[in-house]
Tab-separated table of C-alpha atoms in Angstrom:
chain	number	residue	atom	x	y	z
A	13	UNK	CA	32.632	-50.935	18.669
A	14	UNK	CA	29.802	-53.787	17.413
A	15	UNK	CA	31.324	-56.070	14.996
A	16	UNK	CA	30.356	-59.036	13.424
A	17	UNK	CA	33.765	-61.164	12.186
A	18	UNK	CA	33.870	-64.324	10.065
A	19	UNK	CA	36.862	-65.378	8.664
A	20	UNK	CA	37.702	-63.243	5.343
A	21	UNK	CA	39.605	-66.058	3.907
A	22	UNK	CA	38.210	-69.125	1.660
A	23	UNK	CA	37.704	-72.607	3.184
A	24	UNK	CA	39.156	-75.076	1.577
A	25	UNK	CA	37.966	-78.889	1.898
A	26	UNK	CA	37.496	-82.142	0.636
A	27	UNK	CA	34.723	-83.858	-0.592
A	28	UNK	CA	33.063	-85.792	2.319
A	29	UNK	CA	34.634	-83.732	4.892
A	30	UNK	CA	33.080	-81.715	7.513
A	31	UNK	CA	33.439	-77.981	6.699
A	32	UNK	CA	33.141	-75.248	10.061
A	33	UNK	CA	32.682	-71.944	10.058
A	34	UNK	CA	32.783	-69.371	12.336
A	35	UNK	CA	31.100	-66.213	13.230
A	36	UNK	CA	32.039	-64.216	16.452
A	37	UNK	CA	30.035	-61.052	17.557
A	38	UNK	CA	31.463	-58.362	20.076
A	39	UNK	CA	29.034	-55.392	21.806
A	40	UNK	CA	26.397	-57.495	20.904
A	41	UNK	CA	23.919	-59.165	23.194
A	42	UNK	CA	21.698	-61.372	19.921
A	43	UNK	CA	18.876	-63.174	21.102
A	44	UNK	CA	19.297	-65.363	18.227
A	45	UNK	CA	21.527	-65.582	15.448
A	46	UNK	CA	20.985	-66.362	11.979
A	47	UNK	CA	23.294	-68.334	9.035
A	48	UNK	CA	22.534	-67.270	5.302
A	49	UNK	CA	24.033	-68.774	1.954
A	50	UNK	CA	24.692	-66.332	-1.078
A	51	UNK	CA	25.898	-67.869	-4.618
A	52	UNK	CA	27.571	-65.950	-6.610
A	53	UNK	CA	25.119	-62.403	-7.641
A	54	UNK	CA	22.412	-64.495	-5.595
A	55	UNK	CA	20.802	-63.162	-2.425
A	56	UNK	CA	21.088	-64.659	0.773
A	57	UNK	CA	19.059	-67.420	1.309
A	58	UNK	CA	18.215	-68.415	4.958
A	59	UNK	CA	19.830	-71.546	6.642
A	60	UNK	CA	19.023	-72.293	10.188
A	61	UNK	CA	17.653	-69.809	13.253
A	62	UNK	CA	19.603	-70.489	16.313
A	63	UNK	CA	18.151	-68.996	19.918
A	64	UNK	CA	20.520	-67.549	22.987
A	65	UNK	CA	18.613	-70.311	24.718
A	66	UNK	CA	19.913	-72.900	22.121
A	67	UNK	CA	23.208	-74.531	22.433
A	68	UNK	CA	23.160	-76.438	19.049
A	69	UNK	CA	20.383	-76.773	16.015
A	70	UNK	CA	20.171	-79.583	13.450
A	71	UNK	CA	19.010	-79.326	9.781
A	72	UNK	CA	20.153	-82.719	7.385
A	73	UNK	CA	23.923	-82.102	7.233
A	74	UNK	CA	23.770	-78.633	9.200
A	75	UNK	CA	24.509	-77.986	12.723
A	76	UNK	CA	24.903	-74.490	14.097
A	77	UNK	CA	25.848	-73.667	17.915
A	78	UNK	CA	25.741	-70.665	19.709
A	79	UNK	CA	27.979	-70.008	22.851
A	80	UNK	CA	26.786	-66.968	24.282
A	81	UNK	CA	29.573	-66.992	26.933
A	82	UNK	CA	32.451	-67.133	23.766
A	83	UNK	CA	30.018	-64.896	21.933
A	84	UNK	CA	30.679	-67.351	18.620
A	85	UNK	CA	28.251	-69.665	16.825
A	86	UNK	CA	30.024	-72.123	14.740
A	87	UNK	CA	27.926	-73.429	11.633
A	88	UNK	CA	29.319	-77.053	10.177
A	89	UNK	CA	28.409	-78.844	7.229
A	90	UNK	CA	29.110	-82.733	7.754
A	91	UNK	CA	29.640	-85.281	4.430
A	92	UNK	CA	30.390	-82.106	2.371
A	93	UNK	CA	29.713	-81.821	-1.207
A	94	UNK	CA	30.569	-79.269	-4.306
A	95	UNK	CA	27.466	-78.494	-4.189
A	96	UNK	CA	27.825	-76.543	-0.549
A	97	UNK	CA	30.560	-74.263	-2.272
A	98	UNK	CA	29.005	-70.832	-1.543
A	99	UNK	CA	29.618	-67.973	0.902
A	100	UNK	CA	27.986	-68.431	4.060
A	101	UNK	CA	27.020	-65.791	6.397
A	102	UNK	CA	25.893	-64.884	9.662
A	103	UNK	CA	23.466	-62.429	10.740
A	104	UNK	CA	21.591	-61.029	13.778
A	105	UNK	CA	19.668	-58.603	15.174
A	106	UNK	CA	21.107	-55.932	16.255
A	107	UNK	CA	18.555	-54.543	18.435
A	108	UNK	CA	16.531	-57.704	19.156
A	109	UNK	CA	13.662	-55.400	17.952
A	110	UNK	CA	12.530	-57.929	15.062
A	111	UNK	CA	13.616	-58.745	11.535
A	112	UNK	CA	16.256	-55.936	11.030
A	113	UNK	CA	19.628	-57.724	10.138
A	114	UNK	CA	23.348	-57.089	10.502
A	115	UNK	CA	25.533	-59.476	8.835
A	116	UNK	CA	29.344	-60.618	8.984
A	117	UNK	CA	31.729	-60.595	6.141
A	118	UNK	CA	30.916	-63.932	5.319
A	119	UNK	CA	32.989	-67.269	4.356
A	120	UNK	CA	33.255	-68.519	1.036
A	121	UNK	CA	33.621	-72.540	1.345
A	122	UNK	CA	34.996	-74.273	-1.580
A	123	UNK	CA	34.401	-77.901	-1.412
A	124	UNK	CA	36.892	-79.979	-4.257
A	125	UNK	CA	35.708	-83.308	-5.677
B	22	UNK	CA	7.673	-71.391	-0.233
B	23	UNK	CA	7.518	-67.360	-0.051
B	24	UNK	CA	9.135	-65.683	-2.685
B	25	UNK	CA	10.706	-62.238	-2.999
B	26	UNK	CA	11.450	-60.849	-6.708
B	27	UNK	CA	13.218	-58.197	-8.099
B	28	UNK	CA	13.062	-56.390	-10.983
B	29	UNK	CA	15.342	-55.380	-13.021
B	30	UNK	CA	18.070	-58.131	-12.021
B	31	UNK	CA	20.204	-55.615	-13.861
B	32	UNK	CA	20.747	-52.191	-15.100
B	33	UNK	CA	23.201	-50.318	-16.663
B	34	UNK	CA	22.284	-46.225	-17.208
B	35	UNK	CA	24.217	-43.157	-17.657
B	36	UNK	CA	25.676	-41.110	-14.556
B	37	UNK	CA	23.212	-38.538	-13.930
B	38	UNK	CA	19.781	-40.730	-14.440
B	39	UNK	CA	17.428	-42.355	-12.247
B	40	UNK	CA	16.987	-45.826	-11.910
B	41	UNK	CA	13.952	-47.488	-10.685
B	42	UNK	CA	14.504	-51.321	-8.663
B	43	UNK	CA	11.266	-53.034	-8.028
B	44	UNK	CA	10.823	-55.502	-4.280
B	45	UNK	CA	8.016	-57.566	-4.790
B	46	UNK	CA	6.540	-60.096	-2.287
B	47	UNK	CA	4.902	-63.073	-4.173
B	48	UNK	CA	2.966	-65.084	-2.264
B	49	UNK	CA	2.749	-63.117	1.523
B	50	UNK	CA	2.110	-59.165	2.802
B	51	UNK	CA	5.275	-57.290	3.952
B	52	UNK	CA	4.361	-54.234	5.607
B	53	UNK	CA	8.511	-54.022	6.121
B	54	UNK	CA	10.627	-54.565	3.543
B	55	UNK	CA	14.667	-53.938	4.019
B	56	UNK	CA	17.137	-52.806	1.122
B	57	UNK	CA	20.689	-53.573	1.311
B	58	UNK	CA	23.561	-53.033	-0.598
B	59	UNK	CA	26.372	-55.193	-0.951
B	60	UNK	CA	29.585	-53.966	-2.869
B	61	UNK	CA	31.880	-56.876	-4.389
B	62	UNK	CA	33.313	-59.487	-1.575
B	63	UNK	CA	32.023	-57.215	1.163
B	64	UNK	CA	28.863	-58.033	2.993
B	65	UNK	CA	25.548	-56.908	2.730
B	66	UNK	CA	25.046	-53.207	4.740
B	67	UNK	CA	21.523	-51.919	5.589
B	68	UNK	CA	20.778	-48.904	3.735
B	69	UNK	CA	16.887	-48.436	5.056
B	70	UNK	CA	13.837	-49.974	6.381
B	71	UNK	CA	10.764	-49.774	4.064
B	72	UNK	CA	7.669	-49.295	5.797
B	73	UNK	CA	4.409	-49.428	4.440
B	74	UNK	CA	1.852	-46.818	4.643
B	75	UNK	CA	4.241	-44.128	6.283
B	76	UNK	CA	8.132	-42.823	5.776
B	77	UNK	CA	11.250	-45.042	5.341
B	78	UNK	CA	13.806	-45.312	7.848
B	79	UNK	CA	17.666	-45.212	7.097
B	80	UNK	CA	20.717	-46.231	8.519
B	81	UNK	CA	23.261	-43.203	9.376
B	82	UNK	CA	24.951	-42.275	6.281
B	83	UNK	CA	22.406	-43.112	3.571
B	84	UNK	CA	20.874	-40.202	1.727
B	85	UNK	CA	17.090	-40.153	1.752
B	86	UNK	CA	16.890	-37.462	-1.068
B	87	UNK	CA	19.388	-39.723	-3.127
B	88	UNK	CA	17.709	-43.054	-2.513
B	89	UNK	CA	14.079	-42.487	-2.356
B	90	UNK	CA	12.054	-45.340	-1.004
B	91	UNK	CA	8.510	-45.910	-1.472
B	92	UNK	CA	6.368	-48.888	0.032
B	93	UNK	CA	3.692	-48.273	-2.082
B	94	UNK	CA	1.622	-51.737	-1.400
B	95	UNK	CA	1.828	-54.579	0.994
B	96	UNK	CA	3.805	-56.517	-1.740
B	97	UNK	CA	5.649	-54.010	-3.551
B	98	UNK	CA	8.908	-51.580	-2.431
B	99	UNK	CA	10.789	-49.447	-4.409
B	100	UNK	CA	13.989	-47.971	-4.582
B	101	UNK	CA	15.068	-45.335	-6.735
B	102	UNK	CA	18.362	-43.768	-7.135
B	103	UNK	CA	18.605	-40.640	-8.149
B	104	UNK	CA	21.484	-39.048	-10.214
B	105	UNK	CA	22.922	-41.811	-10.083
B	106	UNK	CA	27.164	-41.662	-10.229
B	107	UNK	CA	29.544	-44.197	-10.764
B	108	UNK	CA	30.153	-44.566	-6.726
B	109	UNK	CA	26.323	-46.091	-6.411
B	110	UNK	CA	27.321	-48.996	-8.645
B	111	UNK	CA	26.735	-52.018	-5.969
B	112	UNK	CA	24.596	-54.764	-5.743
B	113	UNK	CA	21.278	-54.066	-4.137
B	114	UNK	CA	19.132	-56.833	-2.559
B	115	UNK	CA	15.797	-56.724	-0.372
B	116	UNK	CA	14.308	-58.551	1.827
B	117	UNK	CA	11.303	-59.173	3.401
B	118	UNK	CA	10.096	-61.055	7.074
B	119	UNK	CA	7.755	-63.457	7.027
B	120	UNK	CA	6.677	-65.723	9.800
B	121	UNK	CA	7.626	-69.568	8.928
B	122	UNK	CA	7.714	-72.581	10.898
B	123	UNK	CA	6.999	-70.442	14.410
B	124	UNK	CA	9.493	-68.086	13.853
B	125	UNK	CA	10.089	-64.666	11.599
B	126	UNK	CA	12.401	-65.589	8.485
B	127	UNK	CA	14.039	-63.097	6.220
B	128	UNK	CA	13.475	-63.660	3.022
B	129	UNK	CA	15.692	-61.816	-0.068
B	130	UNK	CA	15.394	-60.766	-3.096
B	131	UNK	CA	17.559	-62.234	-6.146
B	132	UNK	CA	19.045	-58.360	-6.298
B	133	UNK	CA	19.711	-55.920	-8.618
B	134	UNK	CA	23.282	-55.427	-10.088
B	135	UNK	CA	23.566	-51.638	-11.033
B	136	UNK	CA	26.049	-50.548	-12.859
B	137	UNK	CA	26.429	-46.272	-14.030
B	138	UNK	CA	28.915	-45.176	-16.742
């Protein structure tokens, strides 16, 4: 069966550290994959786009990667603040058709002072 | 930057009514518009696709007489629920694609946190 699978459990982490998350995909063939942050009774809001043909992505302290072999993108937040505390989740197209989205169980990250 | 809004951002009614949530794209067209539903510390599942100017699609296992969706503008989808019960009380969240930077971004609602009695 398709599944999407992010770690269910909270991420704990220090201040200044460099929080990574991962999201692994099975019976899926993305060509891209998304990352989303939700606050608490917030929607998503979108993070970073990451191609099949694109191995790693930058955005200020984000860095997604995307290992189509593994079938896992990892998404990292380096020099971690409080303010990063938020689910994050991943998303992708199921169909490659455009815009429809299927999305993991998400991560909560709590980052401590 | 594009907005999506959504109105109301809650609701409570009685089980048996319908409620009325309001997708609204601010500043941009959406002839597609997505509704999701997201129960607590689950993730978001697609319930249907909104699509202007002809029927909405939905995902196996949502009712299309119970959720009635109407794209009834290029900046405005609605969702109604109809008798509602306590078992539809979720959060609800759209979304809507809009090109951005070269590629097609999703962009959501705040949502809608329904709650029947």
């Amino acid at each position: 069966s398709q599944k999407i699978e992010q770690n269910s459990e909270a991420l704990n982490i220090q201040e200044g550290k460099t929080a990574t998350l991962t999201c692994n995909y099975t019976n899926y063939s993305p060509a891209y994959l998304q990352w989303y942050r939700q606050d608490p009774g917030r929607g998503p809001v979108f993070l970073l786009l990451i191609r099949e043909n694109e191995k790693e992505k930058r955005k200020e302290r984000l860095k997604v990667t995307f290992d189509t072999t593994l079938k896992q993108s990892l998404f990292h937040i380096t020099a971690s603040q409080p303010a990063d505390s938020a689910t994050y989740l991943c998303a992708l197209d199921p169909n490659n058709a455009g815009n429809m989205l299927t999305f993991g169980g998400g991560t909560r990250l709590m980052v401590k002072p | 930057g594009a907005v999506v809004s959504q109105h109301p951002s809650r609701v409570i009614c009685k089980s048996g009514t319908s409620v009325k949530i309001e997708c609204r794209s601010l500043d941009f067209q959406a002839t597609t518009m997505f509704w999701y539903r997201q129960f607590p510390k689950q993730s978001l599942m697609l319930m249907a696709t909104s699509n202007e100017g002809s029927k909405a699609t939905y995902e196996q296992g949502v009712e299309k007489d119970k959720f009635l969706i109407n794209h009834a503008s290029l900046t405005l989808s609605t969702l109604t629920v109809t008798s509602a019960h306590p078992e539809d009380s979720s959060f609800y969240i759209c979304s809507a694609p809009r090109l951005a930077g070269g590629q097609e971004t999703q962009y959501f609602g705040p949502g809608t946190r329904l709650l029947v009695l």
